[in-house]
Short mmCIF file of C-alpha atoms and ligand atoms in Angstrom, two decimals:
data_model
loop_
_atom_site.label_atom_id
_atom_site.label_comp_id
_atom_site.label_asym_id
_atom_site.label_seq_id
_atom_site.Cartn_x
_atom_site.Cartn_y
_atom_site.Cartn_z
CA UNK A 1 -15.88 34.05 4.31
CA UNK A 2 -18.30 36.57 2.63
CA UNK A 3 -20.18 35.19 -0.66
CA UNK A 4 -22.39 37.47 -2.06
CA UNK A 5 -25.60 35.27 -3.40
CA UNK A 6 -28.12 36.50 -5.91
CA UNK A 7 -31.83 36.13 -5.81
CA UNK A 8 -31.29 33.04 -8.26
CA UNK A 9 -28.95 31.32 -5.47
CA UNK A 10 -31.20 31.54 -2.45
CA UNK A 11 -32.54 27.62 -3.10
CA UNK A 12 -29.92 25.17 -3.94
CA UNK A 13 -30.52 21.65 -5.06
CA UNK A 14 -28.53 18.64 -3.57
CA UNK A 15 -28.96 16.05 -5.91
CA UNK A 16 -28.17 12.29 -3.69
CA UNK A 17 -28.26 8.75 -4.42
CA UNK A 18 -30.85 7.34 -1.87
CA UNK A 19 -28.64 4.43 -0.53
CA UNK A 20 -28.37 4.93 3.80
CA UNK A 21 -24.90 5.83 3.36
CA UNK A 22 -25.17 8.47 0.19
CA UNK A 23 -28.17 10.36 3.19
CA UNK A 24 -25.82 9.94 5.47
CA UNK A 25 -23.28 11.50 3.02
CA UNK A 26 -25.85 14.31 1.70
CA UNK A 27 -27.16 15.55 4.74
CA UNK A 28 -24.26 16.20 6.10
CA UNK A 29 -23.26 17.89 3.61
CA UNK A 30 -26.30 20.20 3.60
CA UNK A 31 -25.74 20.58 7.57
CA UNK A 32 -22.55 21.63 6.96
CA UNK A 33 -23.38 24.02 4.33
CA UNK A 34 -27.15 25.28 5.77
CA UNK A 35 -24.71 26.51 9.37
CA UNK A 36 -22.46 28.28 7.18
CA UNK A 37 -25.06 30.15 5.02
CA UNK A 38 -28.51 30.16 6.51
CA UNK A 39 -30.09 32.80 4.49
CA UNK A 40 -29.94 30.04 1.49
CA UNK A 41 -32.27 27.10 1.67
CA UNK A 42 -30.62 23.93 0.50
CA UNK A 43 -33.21 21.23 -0.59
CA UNK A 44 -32.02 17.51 -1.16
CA UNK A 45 -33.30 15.65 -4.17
CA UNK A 46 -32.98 11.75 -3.90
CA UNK A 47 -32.33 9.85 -7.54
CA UNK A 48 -31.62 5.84 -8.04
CA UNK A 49 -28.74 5.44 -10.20
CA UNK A 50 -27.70 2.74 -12.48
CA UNK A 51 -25.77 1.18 -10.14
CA UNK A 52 -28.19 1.06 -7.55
CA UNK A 53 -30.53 -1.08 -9.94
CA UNK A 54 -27.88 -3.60 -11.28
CA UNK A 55 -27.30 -5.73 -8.64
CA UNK A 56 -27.19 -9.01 -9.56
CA UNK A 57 -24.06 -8.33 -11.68
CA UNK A 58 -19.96 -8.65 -10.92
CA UNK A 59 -19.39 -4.64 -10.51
CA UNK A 60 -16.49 -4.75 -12.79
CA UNK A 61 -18.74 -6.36 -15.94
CA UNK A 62 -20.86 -3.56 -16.16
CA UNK A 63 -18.11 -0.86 -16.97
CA UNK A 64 -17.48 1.63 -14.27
CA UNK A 65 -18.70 5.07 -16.56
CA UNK A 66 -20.05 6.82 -14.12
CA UNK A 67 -22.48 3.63 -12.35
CA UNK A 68 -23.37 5.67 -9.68
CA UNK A 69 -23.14 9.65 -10.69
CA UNK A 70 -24.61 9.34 -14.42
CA UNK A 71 -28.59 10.72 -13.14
CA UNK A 72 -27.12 12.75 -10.32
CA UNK A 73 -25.45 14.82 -13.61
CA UNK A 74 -27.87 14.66 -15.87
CA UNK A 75 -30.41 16.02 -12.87
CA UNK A 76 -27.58 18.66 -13.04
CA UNK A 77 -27.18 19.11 -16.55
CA UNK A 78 -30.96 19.90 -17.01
CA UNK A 79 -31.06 21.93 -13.71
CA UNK A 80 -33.27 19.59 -11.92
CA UNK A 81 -30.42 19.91 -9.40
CA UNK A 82 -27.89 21.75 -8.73
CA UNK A 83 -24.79 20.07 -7.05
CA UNK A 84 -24.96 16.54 -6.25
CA UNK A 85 -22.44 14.82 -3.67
CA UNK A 86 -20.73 11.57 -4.31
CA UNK A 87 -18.25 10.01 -2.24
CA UNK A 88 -15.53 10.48 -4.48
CA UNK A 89 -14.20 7.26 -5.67
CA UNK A 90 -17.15 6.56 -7.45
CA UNK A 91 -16.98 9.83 -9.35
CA UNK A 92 -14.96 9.04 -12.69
CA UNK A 93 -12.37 10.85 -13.35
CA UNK A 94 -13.34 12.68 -16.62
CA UNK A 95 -16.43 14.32 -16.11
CA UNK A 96 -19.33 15.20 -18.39
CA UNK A 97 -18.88 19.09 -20.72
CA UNK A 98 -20.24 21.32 -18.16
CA UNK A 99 -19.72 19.73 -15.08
CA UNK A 100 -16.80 19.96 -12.34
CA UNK A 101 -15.53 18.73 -8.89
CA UNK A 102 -16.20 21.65 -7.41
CA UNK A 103 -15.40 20.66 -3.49
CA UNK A 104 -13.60 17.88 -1.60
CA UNK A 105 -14.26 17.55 2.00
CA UNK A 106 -12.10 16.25 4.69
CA UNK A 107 -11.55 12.74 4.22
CA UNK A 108 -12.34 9.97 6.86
CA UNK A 109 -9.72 6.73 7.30
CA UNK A 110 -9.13 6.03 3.88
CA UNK A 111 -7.92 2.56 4.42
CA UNK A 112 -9.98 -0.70 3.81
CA UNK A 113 -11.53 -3.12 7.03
CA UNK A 114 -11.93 -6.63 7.38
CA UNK A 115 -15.32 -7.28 8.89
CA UNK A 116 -15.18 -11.22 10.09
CA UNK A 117 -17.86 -13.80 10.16
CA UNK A 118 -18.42 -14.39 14.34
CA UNK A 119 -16.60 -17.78 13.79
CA UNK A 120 -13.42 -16.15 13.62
CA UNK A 121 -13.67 -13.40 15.97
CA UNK A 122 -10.07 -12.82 17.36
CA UNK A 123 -8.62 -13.97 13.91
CA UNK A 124 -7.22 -11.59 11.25
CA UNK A 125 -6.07 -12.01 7.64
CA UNK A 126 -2.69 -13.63 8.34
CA UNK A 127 -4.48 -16.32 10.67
CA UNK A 128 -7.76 -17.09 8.89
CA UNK A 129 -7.87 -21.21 7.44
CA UNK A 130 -6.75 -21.90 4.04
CA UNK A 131 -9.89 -22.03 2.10
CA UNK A 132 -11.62 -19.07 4.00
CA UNK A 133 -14.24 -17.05 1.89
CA UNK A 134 -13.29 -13.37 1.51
CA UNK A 135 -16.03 -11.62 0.17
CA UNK A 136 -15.32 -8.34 -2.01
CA UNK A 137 -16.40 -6.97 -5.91
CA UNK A 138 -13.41 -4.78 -5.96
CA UNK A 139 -10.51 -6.00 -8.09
CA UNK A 140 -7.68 -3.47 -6.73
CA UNK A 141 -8.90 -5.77 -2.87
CA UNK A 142 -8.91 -9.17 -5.06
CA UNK A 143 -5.83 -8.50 -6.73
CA UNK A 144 -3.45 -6.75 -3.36
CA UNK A 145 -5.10 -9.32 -1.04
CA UNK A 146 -3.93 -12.28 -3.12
CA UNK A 147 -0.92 -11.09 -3.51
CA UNK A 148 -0.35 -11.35 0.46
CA UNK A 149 -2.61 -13.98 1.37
CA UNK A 150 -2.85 -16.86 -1.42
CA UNK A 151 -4.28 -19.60 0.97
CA UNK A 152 -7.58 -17.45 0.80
CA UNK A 153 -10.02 -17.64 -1.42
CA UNK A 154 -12.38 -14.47 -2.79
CA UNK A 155 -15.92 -14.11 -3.97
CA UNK A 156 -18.30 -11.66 -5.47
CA UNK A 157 -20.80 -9.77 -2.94
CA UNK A 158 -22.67 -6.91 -4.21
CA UNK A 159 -25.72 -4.98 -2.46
CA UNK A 160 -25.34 -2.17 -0.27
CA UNK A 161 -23.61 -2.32 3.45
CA UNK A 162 -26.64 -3.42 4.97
CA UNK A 163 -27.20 -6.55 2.76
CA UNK A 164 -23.98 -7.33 2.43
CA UNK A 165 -23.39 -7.49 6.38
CA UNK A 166 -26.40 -9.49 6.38
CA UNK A 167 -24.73 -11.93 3.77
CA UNK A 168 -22.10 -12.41 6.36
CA UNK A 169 -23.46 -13.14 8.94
CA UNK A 170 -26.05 -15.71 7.37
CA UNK A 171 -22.49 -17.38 6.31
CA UNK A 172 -22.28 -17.05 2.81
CA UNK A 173 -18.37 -15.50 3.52
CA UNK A 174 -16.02 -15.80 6.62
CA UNK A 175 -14.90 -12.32 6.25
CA UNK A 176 -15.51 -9.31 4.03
CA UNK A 177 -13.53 -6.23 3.10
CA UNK A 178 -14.84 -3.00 3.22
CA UNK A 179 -13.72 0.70 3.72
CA UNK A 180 -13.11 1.85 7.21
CA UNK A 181 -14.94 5.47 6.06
CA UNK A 182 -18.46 3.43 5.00
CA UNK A 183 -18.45 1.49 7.75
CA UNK A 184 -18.11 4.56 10.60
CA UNK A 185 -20.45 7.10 9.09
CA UNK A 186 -23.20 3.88 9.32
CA UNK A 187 -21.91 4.60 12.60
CA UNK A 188 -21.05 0.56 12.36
CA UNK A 189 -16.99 0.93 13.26
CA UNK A 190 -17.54 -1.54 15.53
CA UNK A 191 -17.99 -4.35 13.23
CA UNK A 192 -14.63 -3.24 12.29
CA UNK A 193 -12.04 -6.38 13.19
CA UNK A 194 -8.69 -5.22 11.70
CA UNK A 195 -7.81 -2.49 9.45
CA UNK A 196 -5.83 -2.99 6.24
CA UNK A 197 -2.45 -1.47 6.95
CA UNK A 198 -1.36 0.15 3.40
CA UNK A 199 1.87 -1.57 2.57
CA UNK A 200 -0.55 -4.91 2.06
CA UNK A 201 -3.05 -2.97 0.25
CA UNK A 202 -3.34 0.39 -0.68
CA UNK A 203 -6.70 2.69 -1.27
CA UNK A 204 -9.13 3.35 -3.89
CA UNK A 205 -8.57 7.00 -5.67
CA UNK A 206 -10.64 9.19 -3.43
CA UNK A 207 -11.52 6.67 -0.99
CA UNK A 208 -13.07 8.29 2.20
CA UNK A 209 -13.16 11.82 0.85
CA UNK A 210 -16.86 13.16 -0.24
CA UNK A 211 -17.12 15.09 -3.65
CA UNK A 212 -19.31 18.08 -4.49
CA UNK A 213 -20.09 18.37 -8.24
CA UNK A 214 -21.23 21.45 -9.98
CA UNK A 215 -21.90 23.09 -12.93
CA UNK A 216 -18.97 24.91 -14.56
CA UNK A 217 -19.59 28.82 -14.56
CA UNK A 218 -22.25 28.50 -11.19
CA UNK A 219 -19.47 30.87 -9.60
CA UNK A 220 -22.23 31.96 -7.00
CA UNK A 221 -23.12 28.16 -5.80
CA UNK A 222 -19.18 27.47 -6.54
CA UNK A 223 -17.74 29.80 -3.70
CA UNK A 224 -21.08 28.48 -1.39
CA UNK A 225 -19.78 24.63 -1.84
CA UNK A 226 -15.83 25.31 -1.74
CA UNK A 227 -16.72 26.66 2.19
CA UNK A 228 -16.54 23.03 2.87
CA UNK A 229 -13.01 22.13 1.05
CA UNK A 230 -10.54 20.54 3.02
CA UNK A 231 -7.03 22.08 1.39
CA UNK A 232 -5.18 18.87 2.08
CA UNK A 233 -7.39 16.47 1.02
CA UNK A 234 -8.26 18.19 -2.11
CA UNK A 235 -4.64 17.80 -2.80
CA UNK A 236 -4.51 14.31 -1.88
CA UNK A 237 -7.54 13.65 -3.98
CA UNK A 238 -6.28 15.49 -7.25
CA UNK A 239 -2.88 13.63 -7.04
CA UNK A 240 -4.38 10.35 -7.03
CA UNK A 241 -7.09 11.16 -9.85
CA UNK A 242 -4.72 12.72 -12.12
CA UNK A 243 -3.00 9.62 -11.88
CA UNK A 244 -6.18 7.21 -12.34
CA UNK A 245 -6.66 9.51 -15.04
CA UNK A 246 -3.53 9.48 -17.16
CA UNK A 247 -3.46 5.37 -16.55
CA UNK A 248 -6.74 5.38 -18.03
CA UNK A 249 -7.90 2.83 -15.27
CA UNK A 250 -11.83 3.39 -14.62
CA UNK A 251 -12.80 2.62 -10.74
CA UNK A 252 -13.24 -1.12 -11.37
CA UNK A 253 -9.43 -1.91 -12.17
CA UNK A 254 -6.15 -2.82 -9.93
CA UNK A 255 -5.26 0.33 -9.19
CA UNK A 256 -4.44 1.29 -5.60
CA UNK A 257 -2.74 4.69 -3.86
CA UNK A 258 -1.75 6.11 -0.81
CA UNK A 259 -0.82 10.11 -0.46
CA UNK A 260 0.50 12.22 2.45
CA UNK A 261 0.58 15.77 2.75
CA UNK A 262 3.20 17.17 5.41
CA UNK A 263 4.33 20.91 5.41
CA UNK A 264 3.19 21.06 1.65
CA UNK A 265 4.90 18.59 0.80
CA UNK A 266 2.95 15.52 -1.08
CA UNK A 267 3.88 11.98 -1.40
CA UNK A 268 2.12 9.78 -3.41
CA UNK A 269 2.66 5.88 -3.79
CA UNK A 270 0.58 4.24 -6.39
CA UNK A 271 0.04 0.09 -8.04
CA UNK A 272 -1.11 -1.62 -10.41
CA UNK A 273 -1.71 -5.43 -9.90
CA UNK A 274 -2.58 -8.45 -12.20
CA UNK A 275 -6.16 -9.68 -11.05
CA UNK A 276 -4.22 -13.43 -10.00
CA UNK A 277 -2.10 -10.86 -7.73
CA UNK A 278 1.12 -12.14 -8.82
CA UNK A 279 2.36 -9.21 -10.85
CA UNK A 280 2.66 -5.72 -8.77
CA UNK A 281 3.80 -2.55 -9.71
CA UNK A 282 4.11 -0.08 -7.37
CA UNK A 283 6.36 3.20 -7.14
CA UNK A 284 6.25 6.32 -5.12
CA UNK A 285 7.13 9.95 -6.29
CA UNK A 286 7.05 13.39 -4.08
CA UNK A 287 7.01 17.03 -4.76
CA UNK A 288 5.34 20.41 -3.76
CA UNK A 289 1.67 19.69 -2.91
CA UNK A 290 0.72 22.58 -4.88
CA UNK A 291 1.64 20.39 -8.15
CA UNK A 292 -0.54 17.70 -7.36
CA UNK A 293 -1.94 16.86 -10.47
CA UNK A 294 1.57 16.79 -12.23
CA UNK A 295 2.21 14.30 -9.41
CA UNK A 296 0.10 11.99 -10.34
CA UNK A 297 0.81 12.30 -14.04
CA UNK A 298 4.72 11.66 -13.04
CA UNK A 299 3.75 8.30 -10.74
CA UNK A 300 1.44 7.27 -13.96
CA UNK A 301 4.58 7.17 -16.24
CA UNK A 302 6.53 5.86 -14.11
CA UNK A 303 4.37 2.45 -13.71
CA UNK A 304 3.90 2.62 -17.37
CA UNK A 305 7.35 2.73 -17.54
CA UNK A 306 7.34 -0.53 -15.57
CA UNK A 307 4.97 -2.70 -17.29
CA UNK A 308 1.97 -0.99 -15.82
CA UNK A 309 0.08 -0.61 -19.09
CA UNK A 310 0.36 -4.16 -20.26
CA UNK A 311 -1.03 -5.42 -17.24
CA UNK A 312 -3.60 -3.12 -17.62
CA UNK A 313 -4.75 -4.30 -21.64
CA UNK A 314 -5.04 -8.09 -20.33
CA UNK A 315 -7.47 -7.18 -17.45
CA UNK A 316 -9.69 -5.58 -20.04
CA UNK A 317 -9.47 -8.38 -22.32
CA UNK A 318 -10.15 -10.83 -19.71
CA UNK A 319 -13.44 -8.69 -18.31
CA UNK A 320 -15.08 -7.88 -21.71
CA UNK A 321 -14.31 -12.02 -22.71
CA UNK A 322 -15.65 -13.03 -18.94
C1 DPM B 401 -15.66 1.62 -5.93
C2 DPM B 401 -15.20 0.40 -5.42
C3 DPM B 401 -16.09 0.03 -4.41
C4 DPM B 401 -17.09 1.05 -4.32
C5 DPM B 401 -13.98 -0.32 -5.92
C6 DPM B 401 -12.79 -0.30 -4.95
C7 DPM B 401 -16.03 -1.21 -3.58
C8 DPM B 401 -16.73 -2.35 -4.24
C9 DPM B 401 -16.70 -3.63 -3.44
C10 DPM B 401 -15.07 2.42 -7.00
N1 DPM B 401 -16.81 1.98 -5.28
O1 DPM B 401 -12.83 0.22 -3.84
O2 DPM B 401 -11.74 -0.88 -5.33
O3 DPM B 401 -15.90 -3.79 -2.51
O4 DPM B 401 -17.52 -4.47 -3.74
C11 DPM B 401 -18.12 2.33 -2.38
C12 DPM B 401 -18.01 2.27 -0.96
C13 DPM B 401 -17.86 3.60 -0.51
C14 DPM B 401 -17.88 4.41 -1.64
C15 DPM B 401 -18.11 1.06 -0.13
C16 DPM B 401 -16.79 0.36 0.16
C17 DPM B 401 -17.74 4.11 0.90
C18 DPM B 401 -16.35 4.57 1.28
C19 DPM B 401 -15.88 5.88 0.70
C20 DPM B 401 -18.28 1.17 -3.38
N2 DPM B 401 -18.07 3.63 -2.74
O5 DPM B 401 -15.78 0.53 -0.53
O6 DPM B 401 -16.78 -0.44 1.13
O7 DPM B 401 -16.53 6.93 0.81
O8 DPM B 401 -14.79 5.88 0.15
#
């Protein structure tokens, strides 16, 4: 691909959270993009975001407007930066005036792990004792895993990978869920004991996939990121955040997917749970990948259709009362 780049271009910003994983993330990123074009320099800028700080908090108290990609756009905004990468499902789906999704890369294993506690190496969800201590912050895990496995019980872990690893094997949980696409480019897949098949719980929206945001109208730095866009992906990714989007779910509700793409063809299943797990909508629709976002807007009716927005009111009530 030939993009022509102006004087203005030949520096580009990355704007990054500095947790190990967003580096990991960001550098990558600029690898990928510094072999492609190496008459432009691209520079990283590290920023600690809101959700970085907070971490003594249940994720899903705090709101979920932008927790981790608020600075990273406002370093944008006042063109600190210039594109900042987040790994997608923390990006919210309505994004600030002025700023767009610019790039989705190839996504990793979107699916969630179990990592276990030592003590029950060889065990897997099915098999763990009644009782055992699941640790996760994410509702849409809570709320699926329930569902399946009521003799287990769930608690709140927050802190990156790292600490959270270190949490488990101090004790504090027996087992904890985390995504298969975290734990490999920590280059820890090894920890990994079973991986969540997805008709017991389906994915976050975006999960696995990296995000490049821009400003809207940087044509020049547009055409540099969208080198790295992975067609399929992208597709995947729009389906499933049109249909966050038109449920009106932020990232810290019940609401899990699962998309293929096959000879252009998309198929997109989609839920939304009650937080005790016992109610569970979920519905599947299909159509030309190149309508993605209608897709998602289609599956988002139809679970409305179902009950999906009901469910949806009480789990607001119950976190802004809790
Ligand atoms: C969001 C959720 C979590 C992260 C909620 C969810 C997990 C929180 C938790 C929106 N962001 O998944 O239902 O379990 O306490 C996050 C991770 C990654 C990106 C870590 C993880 C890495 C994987 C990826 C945190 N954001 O989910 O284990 O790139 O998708």
């Amino acid at each position: 691909m030939t993009v022509s780049v102006s004087a203005a271009t030949r520096t580009i910003r990355i704007g990054s959270r500095k947790s190990q994983l967003a580096l990991v993330q960001t550098y990558w990123v600029q690898e990928q993009l510094q072999q492609r074009f190496p008459d432009i320099k691209f520079e990283v800028h590290t920023m600690s975001t809101q959700g970085d700080k907070i971490l003594d908090v249940a994720l899903a108290k705090i709101g979920d407007k932008g927790l981790f990609t608020k600075e990273l756009e406002v370093g944008m905004l006042s063109r600190e930066t210039d594109i900042a990468v987040h790994s997608l499902k923390d990006l919210p789906t309505q994004l600030p005036e002025g700023l767009m999704l610019g790039c989705v890369t190839e996504r990793e294993d979107p699916a969630d792990a179990v990592v276990f506690h030592e003590k029950n190496r060889g065990k897997q969800l099915d098999t763990l004792p009644a009782g055992a201590i699941i640790g996760t912050s994410s509702l849409r895990r809570l709320a699926q895993l329930r569902h399946h496995y009521p003799h287990l019980e769930f608690k709140d872990v927050r802190g990156n990978l790292n600490t959270r690893l270190q949490k488990l094997d101090e004790g504090q949980y027996d087992a904890l869920i985390l995504a298969v696409a975290g734990l490999r480019r920590l280059g820890m897949g090894d920890r990994i004991g079973q991986v969540i098949p997805s008709d017991i719980s389906l994915h976050a929206v975006g999960q696995g996939a990296l995000g490049i945001e821009c400003r809207e109208g940087d044509t020049e730095i547009l055409d540099v990121i969208k080198a790295l866009e992975h067609t399929p992906t992208a597709q995947r990714c729009h389906a499933e955040r049109a249909f966050l989007r038109e449920l009106e779910g932020g990232c810290q509700v019940p609401i899990g997917v699962n998309t293929v793409v096959e000879s252009d063809r998309l198929t997109l299943t989609g839920m939304v749970a009650s937080l005790d797990g016992k109610r569970l909508i979920k519905d599947t629709v299909a159509g030309a990948a190149a309508d993605a976002e209608q897709l998602g807007i289609e599956l988002a009716h139809k679970l409305k259709e179902q009950g999906a927005q009901e469910i949806l009111t009480e789990i607001f009530a119950e976190i802004n009362r809790g």
